[in-house]
Every structure is written in structure tokens, then in C-alpha cells.
Coordinates of C-alpha atoms in Angstrom, one line a residue:
M1 CA 14.4 -63.9 24.0
S2 CA 16.7 -66.8 23.4
R3 CA 15.8 -69.1 20.5
L4 CA 15.6 -72.9 21.2
R5 CA 18.1 -74.6 18.8
T6 CA 18.0 -78.0 20.4
P7 CA 15.6 -79.4 23.1
P8 CA 17.0 -79.3 26.6
H9 CA 18.8 -82.3 27.9
L10 CA 16.9 -84.8 29.9
I11 CA 19.2 -84.3 33.0
T12 CA 18.1 -80.6 33.0
L13 CA 14.4 -81.5 33.2
I14 CA 15.0 -84.2 35.7
L15 CA 17.0 -81.9 38.1
L16 CA 14.3 -79.2 37.7
T17 CA 11.6 -81.7 38.6
G18 CA 13.4 -83.4 41.4
F19 CA 14.2 -80.2 43.1
S20 CA 10.6 -79.3 43.7
P21 CA 9.9 -82.1 46.2
L22 CA 13.3 -81.6 47.8
S23 CA 12.4 -78.1 48.6
L24 CA 9.3 -79.3 50.4
N25 CA 10.6 -82.1 52.6
M26 CA 14.4 -81.8 52.9
F27 CA 14.2 -79.5 55.9
L28 CA 11.5 -81.5 57.8
P29 CA 13.9 -83.1 60.2
S30 CA 15.1 -79.6 61.3
L31 CA 11.7 -78.2 62.3
A32 CA 12.3 -78.8 66.0
N33 CA 15.8 -77.2 65.9
I34 CA 14.4 -74.2 63.9
A35 CA 11.8 -73.6 66.6
V36 CA 14.4 -73.6 69.3
D37 CA 16.8 -71.4 67.4
L38 CA 14.2 -68.8 66.4
E39 CA 12.6 -69.0 69.9
T40 CA 9.1 -69.9 68.8
D41 CA 6.8 -73.0 69.1
Y42 CA 6.7 -76.0 66.8
G43 CA 3.2 -75.1 65.5
T44 CA 4.3 -71.8 64.2
V45 CA 7.3 -73.3 62.5
A46 CA 5.0 -75.9 60.9
W47 CA 3.6 -73.0 58.8
A48 CA 6.8 -73.4 56.8
V49 CA 5.2 -76.6 55.4
S50 CA 1.4 -75.8 55.2
G51 CA 1.9 -72.2 54.1
Y52 CA 4.5 -73.3 51.5
L53 CA 2.0 -75.8 50.1
T54 CA -0.7 -73.1 49.8
V55 CA 1.7 -70.8 48.0
T56 CA 2.8 -73.5 45.5
A57 CA -0.9 -74.2 44.7
I58 CA -1.6 -70.6 44.0
I59 CA 1.7 -70.3 41.9
Q60 CA 0.7 -73.2 39.7
L61 CA -2.4 -71.4 38.7
I62 CA -0.4 -68.3 37.7
I63 CA 2.8 -69.7 36.3
G64 CA 1.2 -71.6 33.4
P65 CA -0.7 -68.7 31.8
M66 CA 2.3 -66.4 32.5
S67 CA 4.7 -68.8 30.7
D68 CA 2.3 -69.1 27.8
R69 CA 2.3 -65.3 27.4
I70 CA 6.0 -64.4 28.0
G71 CA 7.7 -67.7 27.4
R72 CA 8.9 -70.7 29.5
R73 CA 12.6 -69.6 29.8
P74 CA 12.2 -66.1 31.4
V75 CA 9.5 -67.4 33.8
L76 CA 11.7 -70.4 34.8
L77 CA 14.8 -68.3 35.2
G78 CA 12.8 -65.8 37.3
V79 CA 11.5 -68.3 39.7
L80 CA 14.9 -69.9 40.1
L81 CA 16.4 -66.5 40.9
A82 CA 13.7 -65.8 43.4
F83 CA 14.3 -69.2 45.0
V84 CA 18.0 -68.5 45.4
F85 CA 17.4 -65.1 47.2
A86 CA 14.6 -66.6 49.3
S87 CA 17.0 -69.4 50.4
L88 CA 19.6 -66.9 51.4
G89 CA 17.0 -65.0 53.3
C90 CA 16.1 -68.2 55.3
V91 CA 19.8 -68.8 56.0
S92 CA 20.2 -65.3 57.5
A93 CA 16.8 -65.1 59.2
Q94 CA 16.9 -64.0 62.9
N95 CA 13.2 -64.3 63.7
I96 CA 10.3 -66.5 62.7
E97 CA 8.6 -63.8 60.7
A98 CA 11.5 -63.2 58.4
F99 CA 12.0 -67.0 58.1
L100 CA 8.4 -67.7 57.1
L101 CA 8.3 -64.9 54.6
C102 CA 11.4 -66.1 52.8
R103 CA 10.1 -69.7 53.1
M104 CA 6.9 -68.7 51.3
L105 CA 8.9 -67.0 48.5
Q106 CA 10.7 -70.3 47.9
G107 CA 7.4 -71.7 46.7
G108 CA 8.1 -70.5 43.2
I109 CA 10.4 -73.5 42.6
I110 CA 7.3 -75.5 41.9
G111 CA 7.5 -73.9 38.5
G112 CA 10.4 -76.2 37.8
Y113 CA 8.1 -79.2 37.8
A114 CA 5.2 -77.6 36.0
L115 CA 7.3 -76.0 33.3
S116 CA 9.4 -79.1 32.8
L117 CA 6.3 -81.0 31.7
A118 CA 5.2 -78.1 29.5
I119 CA 8.7 -78.0 27.8
V120 CA 8.5 -81.7 27.1
R121 CA 5.1 -81.3 25.4
D122 CA 6.4 -78.2 23.5
T123 CA 9.6 -79.8 22.1
R124 CA 8.9 -83.5 21.7
S125 CA 6.5 -85.7 19.7
E126 CA 3.7 -87.4 21.6
R127 CA 5.6 -90.7 21.7
E128 CA 8.8 -89.1 22.9
A129 CA 6.9 -87.1 25.5
V130 CA 5.4 -90.2 27.1
S131 CA 8.8 -91.7 27.6
L132 CA 10.4 -88.5 29.0
I133 CA 7.4 -87.8 31.3
G134 CA 8.0 -91.4 32.7
Y135 CA 11.6 -90.5 33.6
I136 CA 10.3 -87.2 35.2
G137 CA 7.7 -89.1 37.1
M138 CA 10.3 -91.5 38.5
T139 CA 12.3 -88.5 39.8
M140 CA 9.2 -87.3 41.6
A141 CA 9.0 -90.7 43.4
I142 CA 12.6 -90.9 44.4
A143 CA 13.3 -87.3 45.5
P144 CA 10.9 -87.3 48.5
M145 CA 12.6 -90.4 49.8
V146 CA 16.1 -89.0 49.5
G147 CA 15.3 -85.4 50.7
P148 CA 14.6 -86.0 54.5
M149 CA 17.6 -88.3 54.7
L150 CA 20.0 -85.7 53.2
G151 CA 18.4 -82.9 55.3
G152 CA 18.8 -84.9 58.5
L153 CA 22.5 -85.4 57.8
L154 CA 23.1 -81.7 57.1
D155 CA 21.1 -80.7 60.2
T156 CA 23.1 -83.1 62.4
F157 CA 26.5 -82.1 61.3
L158 CA 26.2 -78.5 60.1
G159 CA 22.9 -77.2 61.5
W160 CA 19.6 -76.4 60.0
R161 CA 20.8 -73.3 58.2
S162 CA 23.1 -75.5 56.0
I163 CA 20.0 -77.0 54.5
F164 CA 18.9 -73.6 53.1
A165 CA 22.5 -72.9 52.1
F166 CA 22.3 -76.1 50.1
Y167 CA 19.0 -74.9 48.6
A168 CA 20.7 -71.6 47.6
A169 CA 23.7 -73.2 46.0
S170 CA 21.7 -75.8 44.2
G171 CA 19.2 -73.2 42.9
F172 CA 22.1 -71.1 41.6
G173 CA 23.5 -74.2 39.9
L174 CA 20.2 -74.9 38.3
L175 CA 19.9 -71.2 37.2
I176 CA 23.2 -71.4 35.4
L177 CA 22.3 -74.8 33.8
C178 CA 18.9 -73.5 32.6
W179 CA 20.5 -70.3 31.3
L180 CA 22.9 -72.4 29.1
D181 CA 20.8 -75.4 28.2
L182 CA 17.2 -74.1 28.0
G183 CA 16.0 -72.1 25.1
D184 CA 12.4 -71.1 24.8
P185 CA 10.2 -73.5 22.9
S186 CA 7.3 -71.0 22.8
D187 CA 9.6 -68.6 21.0
D188 CA 11.1 -71.2 18.6
R189 CA 9.2 -70.0 15.5
A190 CA 9.9 -68.0 12.3
E191 CA 10.8 -64.4 12.5
D192 CA 8.1 -61.7 12.2
G193 CA 6.6 -61.8 8.8
D194 CA 7.6 -65.4 8.2
L195 CA 4.8 -67.1 10.1
I196 CA 3.3 -69.9 8.1
N197 CA -0.4 -70.3 7.2
V198 CA -1.2 -74.0 7.2
V199 CA -4.5 -75.1 5.6
L200 CA -5.7 -77.8 8.0
G201 CA -9.4 -77.2 8.1
P202 CA -11.6 -75.0 10.3
C203 CA -9.0 -73.5 12.6
D204 CA -6.8 -70.4 12.8
V205 CA -3.0 -70.5 12.9
I206 CA -1.9 -68.3 15.8
G207 CA 1.8 -69.2 15.6
G208 CA 4.1 -71.9 14.4
Y209 CA 7.5 -73.0 13.1
G210 CA 8.8 -75.5 10.7
Q211 CA 11.9 -77.2 9.5
N212 CA 13.6 -76.4 6.2
L213 CA 12.0 -73.0 6.0
A214 CA 15.2 -71.0 5.7
N215 CA 14.6 -70.6 2.0
A216 CA 10.9 -70.4 2.2
E217 CA 10.6 -66.9 0.7
G218 CA 10.0 -67.2 -3.0
T219 CA 10.2 -71.0 -2.9
D220 CA 7.3 -73.3 -3.7
I221 CA 7.2 -75.6 -0.7
R222 CA 4.8 -78.5 -1.2
R223 CA 5.7 -80.6 1.8
V224 CA 7.2 -79.7 5.2
Q225 CA 7.3 -80.9 8.8
C226 CA 6.1 -78.2 11.1
R227 CA 4.7 -77.5 14.5
V228 CA 1.9 -75.0 14.8
A229 CA -0.3 -73.5 17.5
L230 CA -4.0 -73.8 16.4
R231 CA -7.1 -72.4 17.9
D232 CA -10.2 -74.4 16.9
K233 CA -13.8 -73.2 16.8
T234 CA -14.2 -73.7 20.5
G235 CA -11.3 -71.4 21.3
R236 CA -9.1 -74.3 22.5
V237 CA -5.5 -73.9 21.7
E238 CA -3.3 -76.9 20.8
N239 CA 0.4 -77.0 20.0
K240 CA 1.0 -80.1 17.7
G241 CA 3.3 -81.4 15.0
Y242 CA 1.9 -81.9 11.5
E243 CA 3.2 -82.8 8.1
V244 CA 1.4 -80.5 5.7
S245 CA 1.4 -80.5 1.9
E246 CA 1.1 -76.8 1.3
V247 CA 2.6 -73.7 2.9
T248 CA 1.9 -70.1 2.1
K249 CA 3.7 -67.1 3.6
M250 CA 1.6 -64.7 5.6
Q251 CA 1.9 -61.1 5.0
P252 CA 2.9 -59.0 8.0

């Protein structure tokens, strides 16, 4: 799994966040044309909206715990890849059943929004996170206004399938961008056997990483900036930054 050397750029998080609402409402002006082209009624095509929303709600319940277990980066790359193939399926769909199936599979793109917020919390201090989440929230307000307008233009001049071709091309671009720019904050920790044990009170250290730990072995470190995952007595897990005064190396 790739190690996070620097936090992802703000533009990466903004694009990931903004693409989620675009995938919902950009094709709305094309619903009538889709119904005509696929020889079905408008009510059936409307399942592409209501069914999609249901799928995104379910995915958000799954994707968070999954990314905590296997990492943000692989989950995010996986949902982007699935989105690209689902978009291509919508482009080539010849009947309403195939279209709706591929449309439901597009719902994984909601992970871009959910995991962007998690990545901000993982990689930034609380003060920085508040600022970045403000920018991300602004994107969530602008994208729903821009999406239908852009979708209407594509539908008018190129047909409704061009919207899903746009989805596929944009999703592939995001996939490449995330592959290059996004490491995995949940994996940004010391190697096996170098996890740190921070004495901070009645809690267990279940993982962590710190700065200036390259020469930790055999070195008496009295003060260090670090980020640790802590489980308190109630079982709640937190991922926070601390400045600690004593670090001891855990035995594997």
C-alpha cells in the first residue's frame, strides 16, 4: 500500500467532492430523451434518480468501515474504477434494464465525498481541517447548480449518451489524479515493529506515526510531535495529533 509522504492537494479533494453531486443531477435534463431512446416510460427512467440515491445511502454505511480496515486509497481507487466502467455501461446500454443496472453501480462515486472528508481529518490539524472542509462544502453548493446546465448543453448538441461519456472520461481522469496524488493516511505510520507506545493516560495505542522517528531505535527521544490512534475505555477510537514527552519502542 502506498505511503502518504505529503497530504493530497486541495484541488484533488475538491474535484472528488464536487463530482459526487454532478453524478446525481447532471443527466436530469436528459431523462425524457432517455425514456424515448430506450423505449420505456418516464417513471421507469426516474428510477435512475431514486434508485441511485438509495444505493448511495447504503454505500456510505459500508465504505467508511471498509476504508478504516483496508485504507482510504484502495477503496477510493476501487470506487472510481467501478464508476468508470459503470459509466461506459450506461453509454452502451440498449435497454432500460442494462441502463439502470449500470446507473446503480455508479453510486460508488459517493465515496469521493465521504472519503475526502475523512482524508482531511486524517492528514490535517483541527484548525486546518475546518478551513479545508469549508472549501469542500462550497464545492458541494456550486456543483449542483452547474451540473444540470452542463448536462443540458451536452444533451442538446451531442445526445444523452455524451453525458455518461463525460462521466467516464472525468472518472478516469480522477482515477489517475488520485493514483498520483493520494497516498493512504491510514497507512502513514512506522514500519512493523516500530509502532510507538505513547503514555497519555488510560487508553491503548492501536497505531500511530510520528515525525523525526527515523533514528528512534536506540535513541532517547524525550519530545516528539506525533499522531496516534487511541482507543479509550469506552471503545471509541480517535485519531489525533499530540506532542508527547516520552516515547518508547514497542516490541513486535
